[in-house]
Amino acid sequence: MLRLIATSLCIRATALPLPRRPCATLSSAENQQTVEALYDLSVDIQKVRKLKGWVLRQSPAYTKEVADMLKDMGASGSIIAQILAVHPEAVLCHPEQIQAQRELWMSVCPKQKELVGIIEKFPASFFTSSSHHDNQRNNIAYFQSLNLNKRIITKLMASAPQSFSQPVEQNELMVRTLQQAYQDLGGEEANMKIWLQKLLSQNPFVLLKPPEVLRQNLLFLRAKGFSTAELLRLLSKLKGFVTELNPDSMRRTLAYSQDTMGCSEEELREIVLNCPAVLYYPDIILAERFKGLLGAGISMSQIKETPTVLELTTQIVNYRIQRLRVRGYDARTGSLEVLNGTKKDFEMSYGKLKLGRERPMFNPVAPLKGDD
C-alpha cells in the first residue's frame, strides 16, 4: 500500500582518487590486477563493465582484501561474487576503512551472518566513505540513547544510510519534532518509544525530510476539521509517510474524492481515517480505481462503507472478485471486507468463506432425524 523506496548510493573514501570516466582521447586501460581478481572470484565482469566500468580503471584497488573480509564474516563465494558485481566500488575501499565499518555495524548487529545478509541487500550502505565515519558513530550513539531496538537502528542504517551520514543534529531536530507532534496530539509518554520505532521502521526516509514539512501537513489537516485525537490516529496510520505529503497534493485528492463520492466533509474525514490512501494517491490513480470498482458492479455506497478497497489495484480487485464468484460469493451485494488486505489476508478470508460454504452450521433446536 505504501511505497516505501530503500535505495542508496555508496560514497567512496575521500582518500581515494575520484572516479571519472576518461575522455575519448585518454587511455581507458583497465587495471588488470582488479580484473583478474574479480575473475578469480567468479564476478560477472561483463556486468561490471557495462554498468560501472570506471571501477576497473581505478588504482589502487583492494579486491582480495574485501573478499577475504566478507569470507571471514561467513559469506559464501557466490554471495561475494554477487556483492562485487552489484557494487564493485567496494574494491576501492581501503582495508582499514572496511574494518572500521565492520566494527561499527557490529555494534548494532553483532551476528555476522545477519550482517552479511544486510551487506548482500544493501552493499552501498556498508561500503561508505570514511569521511562519514564520525557522523555514523554519533548517530548510532544518539539512537541508542533513545533506547531504540538495535534491529531498528540496523534497518535505518541499511535502508537510509544518508540519515547516518548527516550530522547528528539534523536527526535530533527531526526526532524532537516527531516527539513534540505526538505529545501535542495527546499521545501517551509511555507509548512514545514504541510509536517512534514503528514510524521509523515503516519509513526510514522520514529523517531526511525538513521538520517544517511535518508541521505544515498537520496544520493543513487540522484546518480540514480533524480533531486532535483524529490527527494522532491519522499520524499513526500514515506512519512515516506523513512527511511525503504536502498541502497542495492533499487538497487536490481530497477535493476529487469528495466530488466523486458525493460525501460531506464529515463523511470524508471518516473515510480518510479508515483509508489514508485517499490522502496520498494522486487523483489520476484514484480515478482509475473508482472506474475499475464501478465497472465491476461495485456501488459507490459500498466503496464509502469500505474505502480501503481503494488501496488495491484494479487488476487485484477483479481477480479477487472472480475467485469469490466461483465460490458463490457476489461482491456486488455482499461486504467488500473480504476483498481487503494483502494476498495472505485475502487467502485467509477466502479460506474461511470456503469453509463456511462447505460446512453447514449445526442448528441445536432443529429436530433430529431418527431411524425409519
XYZ file of C-alpha atoms in Angstrom:
372
model
C 0.000 0.000 0.000
C 2.603 2.310 0.736
C 5.556 2.539 -1.274
C 8.428 2.581 0.744
C 11.810 3.138 -1.661
C 15.021 1.895 0.145
C 17.753 2.702 -2.305
C 21.100 4.387 -1.547
C 24.367 5.467 -3.120
C 27.761 4.367 -1.858
C 30.272 7.202 -1.457
C 33.869 6.101 -1.727
C 36.623 7.112 0.652
C 37.847 10.663 0.100
C 41.411 9.401 0.340
C 40.921 7.599 -2.943
C 41.015 9.297 -6.353
C 37.620 10.449 -7.589
C 36.257 8.091 -10.258
C 35.991 9.789 -13.619
C 35.072 8.353 -16.960
C 38.077 9.140 -19.201
C 37.628 11.280 -22.276
C 37.877 9.556 -25.631
C 41.360 10.965 -26.126
C 42.649 9.448 -22.892
C 43.684 5.883 -22.176
C 40.915 3.700 -20.807
C 43.134 0.783 -19.839
C 41.712 -1.434 -17.142
C 43.563 -2.387 -14.002
C 44.408 -5.970 -14.919
C 45.033 -6.986 -11.312
C 41.486 -5.938 -10.444
C 40.019 -7.698 -13.487
C 41.905 -10.926 -12.772
C 40.985 -10.836 -9.089
C 37.314 -10.404 -9.955
C 37.534 -13.239 -12.478
C 39.024 -15.483 -9.797
C 36.036 -14.657 -7.591
C 33.599 -15.554 -10.413
C 32.279 -11.988 -10.577
C 30.269 -11.117 -13.691
C 32.888 -8.880 -15.323
C 30.666 -8.046 -18.302
C 28.014 -6.698 -15.948
C 30.620 -4.582 -14.161
C 31.990 -3.267 -17.467
C 28.512 -2.368 -18.677
C 27.226 -0.643 -15.558
C 30.323 0.587 -13.684
C 33.277 0.152 -15.980
C 35.099 3.099 -14.406
C 35.793 0.968 -11.312
C 38.016 -1.346 -13.366
C 40.223 1.607 -14.315
C 40.957 2.726 -10.757
C 44.123 2.137 -8.768
C 44.748 1.133 -6.067
C 42.065 -1.483 -5.614
C 41.666 -3.951 -2.750
C 39.673 -6.768 -4.318
C 41.344 -9.610 -2.428
C 41.183 -7.812 0.899
C 37.460 -7.066 0.511
C 36.716 -10.648 -0.492
C 38.761 -12.015 2.424
C 36.885 -9.800 4.879
C 33.500 -10.950 3.551
C 34.641 -14.571 3.626
C 35.851 -14.145 7.206
C 32.364 -12.915 8.105
C 30.862 -16.092 6.679
C 29.884 -15.016 3.164
C 29.930 -17.774 0.567
C 31.754 -17.434 -2.737
C 28.524 -16.866 -4.655
C 27.413 -14.129 -2.260
C 30.784 -12.387 -2.518
C 30.570 -12.542 -6.318
C 27.048 -11.113 -6.222
C 28.024 -8.244 -3.910
C 31.008 -7.240 -6.048
C 29.016 -7.500 -9.280
C 26.286 -5.227 -7.952
C 28.584 -2.860 -6.072
C 32.125 -3.142 -7.470
C 33.046 0.174 -5.829
C 33.612 -1.895 -2.712
C 37.064 -2.879 -4.019
C 38.134 0.771 -3.850
C 37.610 0.937 -0.079
C 40.796 0.737 1.982
C 41.024 -2.351 4.243
C 41.322 -0.197 7.381
C 38.155 1.645 6.387
C 36.288 -1.618 5.836
C 37.405 -2.969 9.196
C 36.210 0.227 10.879
C 32.824 -0.161 9.163
C 32.633 -3.786 10.229
C 33.206 -2.862 13.870
C 30.722 -0.004 13.672
C 27.957 -2.147 12.191
C 28.589 -4.978 14.630
C 27.889 -2.575 17.488
C 24.214 -2.748 16.443
C 24.223 -6.030 14.504
C 26.546 -8.395 16.407
C 25.596 -11.520 14.459
C 27.917 -11.702 11.455
C 25.529 -13.921 9.487
C 22.832 -11.240 9.707
C 25.337 -8.544 8.796
C 26.370 -10.465 5.667
C 22.705 -10.619 4.686
C 22.443 -6.848 5.068
C 25.598 -6.255 3.017
C 24.205 -8.538 0.304
C 20.996 -6.486 0.098
C 22.458 -3.041 0.790
C 26.150 -3.092 -0.189
C 26.243 0.669 -0.810
C 25.157 1.266 2.789
C 28.098 -0.716 4.178
C 30.871 0.388 1.819
C 30.644 4.117 2.520
C 33.154 6.915 2.770
C 35.452 7.080 5.766
C 34.638 10.801 5.957
C 31.197 9.831 7.295
C 32.500 7.526 9.992
C 32.261 10.068 12.824
C 28.710 11.034 11.823
C 27.727 7.373 11.701
C 29.171 6.720 15.146
C 27.480 9.795 16.627
C 24.114 8.910 15.088
C 24.304 5.338 16.360
C 25.045 6.651 19.865
C 22.110 9.064 19.599
C 19.580 6.436 18.529
C 20.869 4.091 21.211
C 20.293 6.891 23.751
C 16.633 6.839 22.684
C 16.579 3.151 23.661
C 15.590 2.155 20.145
C 15.790 -1.528 19.303
C 19.109 -2.497 17.673
C 17.203 -4.055 14.778
C 15.511 -0.718 14.114
C 18.851 1.106 14.123
C 20.317 -1.510 11.780
C 17.352 -1.140 9.440
C 17.784 2.633 9.411
C 21.491 2.320 8.611
C 20.814 -0.152 5.804
C 17.824 1.391 4.046
C 18.501 5.085 4.672
C 22.297 5.430 5.083
C 22.118 9.134 4.233
C 20.440 9.756 7.580
C 23.531 8.359 9.328
C 25.971 10.255 7.115
C 24.429 13.604 8.016
C 25.327 15.449 11.243
C 23.577 14.047 14.307
C 21.996 17.452 14.989
C 19.732 17.068 11.947
C 18.355 13.758 13.202
C 17.943 15.155 16.695
C 15.848 18.020 15.315
C 13.545 15.757 13.300
C 13.090 13.273 16.139
C 12.245 16.112 18.555
C 9.710 17.411 16.036
C 8.073 13.977 15.773
C 8.032 13.536 19.543
C 6.581 17.012 20.056
C 3.856 16.375 17.482
C 2.994 13.091 19.199
C 2.740 14.759 22.607
C 0.827 17.793 21.314
C -1.754 15.450 19.798
C -2.309 13.697 23.111
C -0.006 10.717 22.699
C 0.962 8.980 25.940
C 4.564 9.317 27.053
C 4.725 5.627 27.942
C 3.920 4.633 24.360
C 6.112 7.182 22.577
C 9.160 4.922 22.198
C 7.129 2.155 20.539
C 5.335 4.713 18.350
C 8.630 6.242 17.221
C 10.160 2.822 16.480
C 7.208 1.838 14.305
C 7.262 5.133 12.450
C 11.000 4.989 11.723
C 10.913 1.329 10.693
C 7.992 1.906 8.315
C 9.644 4.848 6.598
C 13.319 5.447 7.489
C 13.450 8.328 4.999
C 11.343 10.461 7.329
C 14.649 11.541 8.908
C 15.748 13.136 5.647
C 12.744 15.451 5.452
C 12.668 19.016 6.817
C 10.747 19.213 10.116
C 8.693 22.065 8.653
C 7.041 19.619 6.229
C 5.503 17.725 9.143
C 4.249 20.918 10.768
C 2.657 22.205 7.554
C 0.880 18.916 6.878
C -0.542 18.736 10.400
C -1.701 22.359 10.218
C -3.445 21.657 6.902
C -5.223 18.583 8.259
C -6.279 20.476 11.383
C -7.733 23.192 9.163
C -9.739 20.484 7.352
C -11.546 19.768 10.596
C -9.652 16.802 12.040
C -9.686 16.781 15.838
C -6.564 16.304 17.935
C -7.437 12.677 18.616
C -8.173 12.075 14.923
C -4.855 13.668 13.924
C -2.965 11.346 16.265
C -4.839 8.377 14.834
C -4.142 9.570 11.305
C -0.479 10.270 12.045
C -0.098 6.720 13.313
C -1.885 5.259 10.276
C 0.118 7.332 7.798
C 3.248 6.156 9.600
C 6.385 7.970 8.464
C 4.795 8.781 5.128
C 3.132 11.862 6.565
C 6.303 13.712 5.509
C 5.878 12.553 1.899
C 2.693 14.613 1.603
C 2.158 18.304 1.024
C -0.907 20.559 1.421
C -1.379 21.128 -2.330
C -1.469 17.430 -3.238
C -3.750 16.617 -0.294
C -6.094 19.440 -1.263
C -6.436 18.082 -4.792
C -7.010 14.453 -3.806
C -9.498 15.361 -1.072
C -11.479 17.589 -3.426
C -11.542 14.864 -6.081
C -12.587 12.144 -3.619
C -15.345 14.266 -2.100
C -16.715 15.204 -5.505
C -16.553 11.607 -6.790
C -18.172 10.014 -3.758
C -20.616 12.834 -3.163
C -19.994 12.894 0.573
C -19.980 15.618 3.208
C -16.773 16.907 4.778
C -17.539 14.952 7.944
C -18.034 11.761 5.931
C -14.825 12.476 4.018
C -12.830 12.794 7.251
C -14.141 9.410 8.408
C -13.225 7.892 5.038
C -9.703 9.325 5.312
C -9.298 7.949 8.832
C -10.270 4.491 7.583
C -8.288 4.771 4.354
C -5.354 7.251 4.428
C -4.681 6.287 0.799
C -7.247 8.933 -0.095
C -4.670 11.487 1.045
C -1.589 10.322 -0.783
C -2.794 8.672 -4.005
C -2.868 11.134 -6.931
C -6.351 11.783 -8.313
C -5.403 10.030 -11.578
C -4.806 6.782 -9.652
C -7.975 7.207 -7.605
C -9.936 7.834 -10.816
C -8.657 4.577 -12.315
C -9.577 2.638 -9.181
C -13.041 4.148 -8.869
C -13.646 3.307 -12.513
C -12.467 -0.268 -12.022
C -14.655 -0.843 -8.976
C -17.753 0.675 -10.537
C -17.106 -1.295 -13.726
C -17.063 -4.494 -11.678
C -20.551 -3.713 -10.400
C -19.492 -2.321 -7.014
C -21.671 0.553 -5.866
C -20.400 3.892 -4.584
C -22.157 3.272 -1.261
C -20.132 0.049 -0.870
C -16.890 1.945 -1.571
C -17.792 4.588 1.017
C -18.545 1.860 3.550
C -15.235 0.023 2.849
C -12.896 2.663 1.350
C -9.807 0.518 1.927
C -10.601 -1.275 -1.363
C -9.115 1.843 -2.984
C -5.700 0.607 -1.826
C -5.978 -2.316 -4.261
C -5.189 -2.098 -7.962
C -7.996 -2.771 -10.428
C -6.259 -5.961 -11.533
C -6.175 -7.323 -7.979
C -9.804 -6.345 -7.344
C -11.032 -8.076 -10.498
C -9.009 -11.204 -9.731
C -10.388 -11.453 -6.206
C -13.972 -10.766 -7.291
C -13.685 -13.554 -9.851
C -12.339 -16.032 -7.284
C -15.128 -15.144 -4.871
C -17.709 -15.537 -7.615
C -16.542 -19.107 -8.250
C -17.288 -19.833 -4.584
C -20.737 -18.312 -4.896
C -19.941 -15.011 -3.183
C -21.219 -11.941 -5.011
C -19.165 -8.880 -4.046
C -21.778 -6.647 -5.659
C -24.289 -7.464 -2.929
C -22.038 -8.534 -0.048
C -19.423 -6.849 2.107
C -16.196 -5.694 0.463
C -14.163 -6.506 3.580
C -13.351 -9.930 2.135
C -11.532 -8.197 -0.753
C -9.216 -6.245 1.517
C -5.686 -6.819 2.735
C -2.538 -8.447 1.462
C -2.514 -11.630 -0.563
C -2.140 -13.589 2.673
C -5.047 -11.737 4.275
C -7.268 -12.431 1.278
C -6.385 -16.124 1.187
C -7.297 -16.425 4.864
C -10.642 -14.681 4.297
C -11.243 -16.783 1.198
C -10.465 -19.968 3.123
C -12.889 -19.066 5.888
C -15.551 -18.260 3.321
C -14.946 -21.593 1.591
C -15.166 -23.465 4.898
C -18.378 -21.671 5.785
C -19.934 -22.580 2.454
C -18.950 -26.227 2.621
C -19.790 -26.962 6.272
C -23.398 -26.141 7.279
C -23.891 -24.793 10.750
C -25.411 -27.114 13.350
C -28.830 -25.965 14.487
C -29.315 -27.103 18.115
C -33.110 -26.647 18.005
C -33.710 -28.477 14.740
C -35.349 -31.917 15.215
C -33.009 -34.858 14.812
C -33.853 -37.417 12.209
C -34.369 -40.867 13.743
C -34.031 -44.251 12.107
C -37.024 -45.217 10.000
